CSV table of C-alpha atoms and ligand atoms in Angstrom, one decimal:
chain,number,residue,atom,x,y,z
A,144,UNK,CA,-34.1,-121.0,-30.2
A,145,UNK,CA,-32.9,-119.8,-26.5
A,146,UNK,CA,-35.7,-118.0,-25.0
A,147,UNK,CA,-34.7,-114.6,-24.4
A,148,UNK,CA,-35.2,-113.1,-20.8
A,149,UNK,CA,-37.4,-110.4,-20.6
A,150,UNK,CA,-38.6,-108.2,-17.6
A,151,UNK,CA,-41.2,-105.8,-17.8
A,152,UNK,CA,-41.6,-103.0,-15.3
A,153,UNK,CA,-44.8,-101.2,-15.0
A,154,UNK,CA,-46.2,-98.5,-14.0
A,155,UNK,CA,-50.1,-96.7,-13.7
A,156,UNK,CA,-49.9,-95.4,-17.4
A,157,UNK,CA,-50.1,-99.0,-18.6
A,158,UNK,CA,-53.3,-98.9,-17.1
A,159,UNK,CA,-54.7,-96.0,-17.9
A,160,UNK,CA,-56.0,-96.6,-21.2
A,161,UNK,CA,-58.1,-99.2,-20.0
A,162,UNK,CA,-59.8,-96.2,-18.0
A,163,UNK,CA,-57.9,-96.1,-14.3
A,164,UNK,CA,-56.5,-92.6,-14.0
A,165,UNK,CA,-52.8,-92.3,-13.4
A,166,UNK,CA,-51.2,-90.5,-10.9
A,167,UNK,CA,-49.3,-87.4,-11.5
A,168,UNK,CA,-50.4,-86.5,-14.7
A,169,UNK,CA,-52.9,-83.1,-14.8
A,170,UNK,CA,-55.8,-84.4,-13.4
A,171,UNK,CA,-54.3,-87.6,-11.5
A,172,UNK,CA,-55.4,-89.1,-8.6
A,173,UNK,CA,-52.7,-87.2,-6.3
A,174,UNK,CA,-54.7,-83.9,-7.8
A,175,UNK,CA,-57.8,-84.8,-6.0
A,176,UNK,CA,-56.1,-87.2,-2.8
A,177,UNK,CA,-53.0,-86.0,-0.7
A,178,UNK,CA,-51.2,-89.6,-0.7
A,179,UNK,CA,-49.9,-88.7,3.0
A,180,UNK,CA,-53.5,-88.9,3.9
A,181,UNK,CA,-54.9,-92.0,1.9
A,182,UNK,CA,-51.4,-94.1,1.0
A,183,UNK,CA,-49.5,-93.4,4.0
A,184,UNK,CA,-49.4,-95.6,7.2
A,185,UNK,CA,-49.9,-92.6,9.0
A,186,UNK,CA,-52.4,-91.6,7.2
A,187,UNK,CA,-53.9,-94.9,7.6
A,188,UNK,CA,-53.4,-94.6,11.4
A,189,UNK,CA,-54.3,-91.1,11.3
A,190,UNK,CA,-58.1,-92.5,9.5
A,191,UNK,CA,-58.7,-95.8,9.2
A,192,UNK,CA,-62.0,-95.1,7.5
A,193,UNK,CA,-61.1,-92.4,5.0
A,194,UNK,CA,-58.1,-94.6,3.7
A,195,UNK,CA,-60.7,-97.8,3.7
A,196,UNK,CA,-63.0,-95.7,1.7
A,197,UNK,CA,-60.3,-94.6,-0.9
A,198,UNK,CA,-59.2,-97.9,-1.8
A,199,UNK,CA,-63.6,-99.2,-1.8
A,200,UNK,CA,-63.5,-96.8,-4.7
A,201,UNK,CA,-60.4,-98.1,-6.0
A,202,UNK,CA,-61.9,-101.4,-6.0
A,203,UNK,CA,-65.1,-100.4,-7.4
A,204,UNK,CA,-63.5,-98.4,-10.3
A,205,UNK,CA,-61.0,-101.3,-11.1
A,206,UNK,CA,-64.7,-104.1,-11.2
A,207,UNK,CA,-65.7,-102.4,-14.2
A,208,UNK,CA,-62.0,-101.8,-16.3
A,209,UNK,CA,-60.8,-104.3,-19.0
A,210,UNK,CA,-57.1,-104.9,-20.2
A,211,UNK,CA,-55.7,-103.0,-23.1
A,212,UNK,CA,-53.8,-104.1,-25.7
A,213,UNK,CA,-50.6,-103.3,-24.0
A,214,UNK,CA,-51.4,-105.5,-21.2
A,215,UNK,CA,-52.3,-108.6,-23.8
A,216,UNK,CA,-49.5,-107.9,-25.6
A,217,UNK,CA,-47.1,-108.2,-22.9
A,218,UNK,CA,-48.6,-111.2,-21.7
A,219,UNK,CA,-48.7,-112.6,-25.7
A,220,UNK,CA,-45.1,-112.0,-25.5
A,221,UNK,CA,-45.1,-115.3,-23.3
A,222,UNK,CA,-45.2,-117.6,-26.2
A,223,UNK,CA,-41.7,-117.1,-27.6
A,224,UNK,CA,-39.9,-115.7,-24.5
A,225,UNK,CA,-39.8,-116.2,-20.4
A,226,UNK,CA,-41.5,-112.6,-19.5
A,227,UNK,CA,-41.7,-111.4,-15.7
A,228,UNK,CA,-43.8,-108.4,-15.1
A,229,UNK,CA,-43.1,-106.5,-12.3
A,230,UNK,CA,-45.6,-103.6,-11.7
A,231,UNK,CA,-46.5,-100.6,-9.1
A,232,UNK,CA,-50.1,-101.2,-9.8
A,233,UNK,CA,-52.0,-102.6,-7.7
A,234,UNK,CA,-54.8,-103.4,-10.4
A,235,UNK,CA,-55.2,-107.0,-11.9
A,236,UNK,CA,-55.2,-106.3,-15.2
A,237,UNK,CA,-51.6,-107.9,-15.9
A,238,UNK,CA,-53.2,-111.3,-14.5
A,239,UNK,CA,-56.1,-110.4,-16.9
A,240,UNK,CA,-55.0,-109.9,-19.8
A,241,UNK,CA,-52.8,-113.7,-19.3
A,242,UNK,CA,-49.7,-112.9,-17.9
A,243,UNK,CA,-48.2,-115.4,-15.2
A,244,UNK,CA,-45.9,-114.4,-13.6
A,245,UNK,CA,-46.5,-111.1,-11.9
A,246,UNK,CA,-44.7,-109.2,-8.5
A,247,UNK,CA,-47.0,-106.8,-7.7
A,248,UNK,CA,-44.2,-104.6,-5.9
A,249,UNK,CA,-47.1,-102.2,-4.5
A,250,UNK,CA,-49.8,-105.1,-3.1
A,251,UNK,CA,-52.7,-105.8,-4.2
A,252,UNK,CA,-55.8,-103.7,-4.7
A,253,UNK,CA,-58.6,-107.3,-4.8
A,254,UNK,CA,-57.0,-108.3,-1.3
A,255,UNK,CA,-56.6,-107.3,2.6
A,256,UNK,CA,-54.7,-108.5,5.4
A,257,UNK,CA,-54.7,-108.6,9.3
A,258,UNK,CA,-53.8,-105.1,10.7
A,259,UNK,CA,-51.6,-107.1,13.3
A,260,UNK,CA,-49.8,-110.1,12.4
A,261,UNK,CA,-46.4,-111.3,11.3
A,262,UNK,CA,-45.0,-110.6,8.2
A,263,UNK,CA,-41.9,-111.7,6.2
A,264,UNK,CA,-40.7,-110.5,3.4
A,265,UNK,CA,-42.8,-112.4,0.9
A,266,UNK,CA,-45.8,-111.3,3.6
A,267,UNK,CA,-47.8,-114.3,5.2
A,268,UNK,CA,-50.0,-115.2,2.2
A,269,UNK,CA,-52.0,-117.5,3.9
A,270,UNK,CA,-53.2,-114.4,5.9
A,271,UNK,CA,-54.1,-112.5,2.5
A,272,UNK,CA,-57.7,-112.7,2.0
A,273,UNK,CA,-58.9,-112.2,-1.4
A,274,UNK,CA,-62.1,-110.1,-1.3
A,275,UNK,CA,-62.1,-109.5,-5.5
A,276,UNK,CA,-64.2,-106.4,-5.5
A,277,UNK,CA,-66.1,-106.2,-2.1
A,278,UNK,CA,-65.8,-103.2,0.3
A,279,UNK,CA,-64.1,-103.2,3.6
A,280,UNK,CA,-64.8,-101.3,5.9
A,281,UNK,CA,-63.7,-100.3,9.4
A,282,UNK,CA,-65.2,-103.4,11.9
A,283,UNK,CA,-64.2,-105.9,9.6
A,284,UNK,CA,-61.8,-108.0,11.4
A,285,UNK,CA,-59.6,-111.3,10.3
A,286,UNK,CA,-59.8,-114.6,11.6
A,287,UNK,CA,-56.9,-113.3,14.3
A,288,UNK,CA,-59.4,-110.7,15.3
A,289,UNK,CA,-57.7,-107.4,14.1
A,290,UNK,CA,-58.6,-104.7,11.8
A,291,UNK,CA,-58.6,-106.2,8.2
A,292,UNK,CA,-56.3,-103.7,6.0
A,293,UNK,CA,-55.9,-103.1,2.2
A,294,UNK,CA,-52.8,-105.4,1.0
A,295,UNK,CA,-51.2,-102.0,-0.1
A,296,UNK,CA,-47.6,-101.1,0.8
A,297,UNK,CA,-48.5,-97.4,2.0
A,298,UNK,CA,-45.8,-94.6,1.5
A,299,UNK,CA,-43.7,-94.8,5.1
A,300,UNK,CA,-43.6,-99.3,4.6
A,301,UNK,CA,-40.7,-101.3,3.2
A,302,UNK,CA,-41.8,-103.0,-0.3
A,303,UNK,CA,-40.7,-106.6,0.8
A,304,UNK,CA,-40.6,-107.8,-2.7
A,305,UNK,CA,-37.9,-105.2,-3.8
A,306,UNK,CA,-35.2,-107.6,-3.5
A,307,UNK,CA,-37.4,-110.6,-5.9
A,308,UNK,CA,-37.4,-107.8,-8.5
A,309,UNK,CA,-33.7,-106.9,-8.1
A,310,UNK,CA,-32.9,-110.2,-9.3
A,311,UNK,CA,-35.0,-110.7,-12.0
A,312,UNK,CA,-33.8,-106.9,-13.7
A,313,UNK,CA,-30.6,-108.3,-12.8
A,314,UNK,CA,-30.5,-111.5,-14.5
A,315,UNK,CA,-32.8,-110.5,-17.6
A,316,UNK,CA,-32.2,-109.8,-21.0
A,317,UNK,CA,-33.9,-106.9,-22.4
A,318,UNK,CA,-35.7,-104.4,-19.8
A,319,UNK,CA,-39.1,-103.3,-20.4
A,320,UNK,CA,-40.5,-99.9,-18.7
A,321,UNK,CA,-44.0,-99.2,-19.4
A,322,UNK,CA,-46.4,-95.8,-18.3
A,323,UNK,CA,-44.3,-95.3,-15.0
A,324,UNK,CA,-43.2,-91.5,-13.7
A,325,UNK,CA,-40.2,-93.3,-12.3
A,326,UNK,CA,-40.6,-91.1,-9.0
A,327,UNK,CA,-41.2,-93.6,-6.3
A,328,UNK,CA,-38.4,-95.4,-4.8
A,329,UNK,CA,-37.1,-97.8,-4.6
A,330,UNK,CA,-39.1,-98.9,-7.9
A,331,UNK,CA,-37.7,-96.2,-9.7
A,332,UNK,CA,-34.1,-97.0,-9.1
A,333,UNK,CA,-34.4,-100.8,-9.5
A,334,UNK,CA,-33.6,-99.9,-13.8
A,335,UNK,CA,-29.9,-99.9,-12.7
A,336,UNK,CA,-29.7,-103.2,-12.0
A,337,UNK,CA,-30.1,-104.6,-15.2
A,338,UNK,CA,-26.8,-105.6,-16.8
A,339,UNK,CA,-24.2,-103.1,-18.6
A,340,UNK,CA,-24.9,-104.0,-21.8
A,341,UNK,CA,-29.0,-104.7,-20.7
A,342,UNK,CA,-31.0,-103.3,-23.4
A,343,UNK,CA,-33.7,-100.6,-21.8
A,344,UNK,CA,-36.7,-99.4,-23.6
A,345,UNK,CA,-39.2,-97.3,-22.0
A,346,UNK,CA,-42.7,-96.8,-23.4
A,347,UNK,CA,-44.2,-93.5,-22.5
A,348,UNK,CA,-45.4,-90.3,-24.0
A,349,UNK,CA,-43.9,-88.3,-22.3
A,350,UNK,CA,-40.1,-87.1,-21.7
A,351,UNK,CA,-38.4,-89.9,-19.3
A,352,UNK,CA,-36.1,-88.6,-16.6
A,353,UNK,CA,-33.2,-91.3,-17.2
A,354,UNK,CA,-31.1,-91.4,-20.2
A,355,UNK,CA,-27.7,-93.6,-21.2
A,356,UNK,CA,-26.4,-95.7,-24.1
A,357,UNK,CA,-28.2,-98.3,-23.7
A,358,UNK,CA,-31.8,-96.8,-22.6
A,359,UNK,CA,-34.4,-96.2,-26.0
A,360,UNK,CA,-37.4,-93.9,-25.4
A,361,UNK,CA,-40.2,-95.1,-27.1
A,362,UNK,CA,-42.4,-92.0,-27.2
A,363,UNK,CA,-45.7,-92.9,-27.6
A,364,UNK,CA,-48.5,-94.6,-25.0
A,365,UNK,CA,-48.8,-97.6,-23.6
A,366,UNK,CA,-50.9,-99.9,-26.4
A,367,UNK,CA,-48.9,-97.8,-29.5
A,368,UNK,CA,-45.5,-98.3,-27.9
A,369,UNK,CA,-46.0,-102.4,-27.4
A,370,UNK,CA,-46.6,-102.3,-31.0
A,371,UNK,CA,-43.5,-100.8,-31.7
A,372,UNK,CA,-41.7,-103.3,-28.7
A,373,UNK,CA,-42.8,-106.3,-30.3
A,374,UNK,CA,-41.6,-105.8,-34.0
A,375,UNK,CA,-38.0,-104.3,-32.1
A,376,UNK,CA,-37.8,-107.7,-30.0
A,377,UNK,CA,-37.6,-109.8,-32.9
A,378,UNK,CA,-34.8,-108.1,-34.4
A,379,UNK,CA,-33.2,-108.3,-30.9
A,380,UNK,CA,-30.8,-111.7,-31.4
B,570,OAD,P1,-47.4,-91.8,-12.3
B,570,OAD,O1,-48.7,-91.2,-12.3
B,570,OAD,O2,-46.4,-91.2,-11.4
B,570,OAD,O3,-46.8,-91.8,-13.8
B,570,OAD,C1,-47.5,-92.3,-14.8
B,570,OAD,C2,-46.7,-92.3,-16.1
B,570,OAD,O4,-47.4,-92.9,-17.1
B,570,OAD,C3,-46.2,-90.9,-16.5
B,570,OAD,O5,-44.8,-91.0,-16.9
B,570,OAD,C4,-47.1,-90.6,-17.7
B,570,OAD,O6,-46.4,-89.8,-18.7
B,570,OAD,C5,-47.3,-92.0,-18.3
B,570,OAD,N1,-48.5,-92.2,-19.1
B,570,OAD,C6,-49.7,-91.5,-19.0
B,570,OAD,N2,-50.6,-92.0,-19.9
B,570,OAD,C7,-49.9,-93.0,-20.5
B,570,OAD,C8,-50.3,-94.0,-21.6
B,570,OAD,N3,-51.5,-93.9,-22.1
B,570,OAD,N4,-49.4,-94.9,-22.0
B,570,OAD,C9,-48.2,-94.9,-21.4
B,570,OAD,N5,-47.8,-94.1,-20.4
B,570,OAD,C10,-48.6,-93.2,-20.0
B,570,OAD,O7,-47.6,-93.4,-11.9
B,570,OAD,P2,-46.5,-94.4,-11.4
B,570,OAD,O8,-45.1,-94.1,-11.9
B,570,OAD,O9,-47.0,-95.8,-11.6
B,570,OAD,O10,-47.7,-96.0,-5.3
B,570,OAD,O11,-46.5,-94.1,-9.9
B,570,OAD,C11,-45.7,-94.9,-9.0
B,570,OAD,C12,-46.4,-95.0,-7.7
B,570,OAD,O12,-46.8,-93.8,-7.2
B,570,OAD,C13,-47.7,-95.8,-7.7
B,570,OAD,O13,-47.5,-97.2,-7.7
B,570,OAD,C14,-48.4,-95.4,-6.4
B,570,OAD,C15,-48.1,-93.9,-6.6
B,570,OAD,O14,-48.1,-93.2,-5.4
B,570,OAD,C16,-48.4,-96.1,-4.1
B,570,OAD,O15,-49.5,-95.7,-3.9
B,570,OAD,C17,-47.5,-96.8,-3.1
């Protein structure tokens, strides 16, 4: 049997039954934090230490969450097809719950980088420092000497992986959106890559702002919808 090709975009309400709020729903994260002050780079420019606090708290919150059935079933979906996750979140829980190949188009919440230093589009991983859950805080320098930063692309930076992405919606067969407002570019527009006649079902409970022949709303949340996915996918020849 030909493995089918299946890429999975995600977005915060994957995570949030596992506990880790999302971010625009009542009550979200950008109810209680004005993203231009703790997700920007000016922001992060603006204070270094406010924006280094926000993401210890991130990291604190995401030592004590556990995948949910919607991230293990993704990553069970492994066995019988080639999957490639590509997710906002800048949680771990993907990598968690088993899944292996993940582009974490957002960074990464468990790592930093040099403030200064020279970056590609793929960023210079040997200058990404994984901390897991420690805090950071503003003194703590790099090997190079600067200012160690989260490994977070702030609102105002490109999202160097955007083109990886691209090609993987491109060249896949079946999309799969999951818990994602679909607000944030260029994430949310990279759904019209995928093929013409590209199968796209999004997972979400509520309305979805895109719509077309091809696009099925599964209206439910994250860990109901993938159980819906997976008995769908078979019946997908
Ligand atoms: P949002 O908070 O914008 O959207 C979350 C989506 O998840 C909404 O469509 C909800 O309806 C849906 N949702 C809520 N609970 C759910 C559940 N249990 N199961 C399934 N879906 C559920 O989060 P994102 O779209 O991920 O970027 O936000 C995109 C980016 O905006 C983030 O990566 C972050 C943020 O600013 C940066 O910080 C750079």
């Amino acid at each position: 049997m030909v493995k089918k090709k299946i890429a999975v975009l995600t977005g915060a309400g994957v995570s949030a039954e596992s506990g880790l709020g999302t971010f625009r729903d009542n009550g979200g994260l950008w109810d209680k934090y004005d993203p231009q002050e703790v997700a920007s780079i000016d922001g992060y420019y603006r204070n270094r230490a406010l924006v280094l606090e926000f993401y210890n708290l991130r990291r604190k919150e995401l030592s004590g969450a556990r995948p949910n059935s919607a991230h293990r079933d993704i990553a069970a979906m492994e066995e019988k097809n080639i999957v490639t996750v590509i997710t906002q979140n800048v949680d771990n829980l993907h990598e968690k719950a088993g899944s292996t190949n993940v582009i974490h188009l957002h960074g990464e919440l468990t790592k930093v980088r040099p403030e200064v230093g020279v970056y590609d589009d793929t960023f210079s991983e040997k200058e990404v420092i994984d901390v897991r859950y420690d805090e950071v805080n503003l003194g703590d320098k790099a090997p190079n000497g600067s200012q160690l930063r989260p490994h977070i692309v702030f609102f105002g930076e490109a999202v160097p992986k955007i083109d990886k992405a691209i090609d993987v919606i491109g060249d896949c067969d079946v999309l799969l959106i999951v818990g994602t407002s679909l607000s944030v570019y260029p994430a949310a527009g990279l759904y019209r890559y995928a093929k013409s006649d590209t199968p796209i079902y999004v997972i979400d409970p509520k309305d979805i702002p895109i719509r077309g022949g091809n696009i099925h709303h599964i209206k439910a949340t994250a860990t109901e919808g993938m159980q819906e996915f997976l008995k769908i996918i078979e019946t997908l020849n």
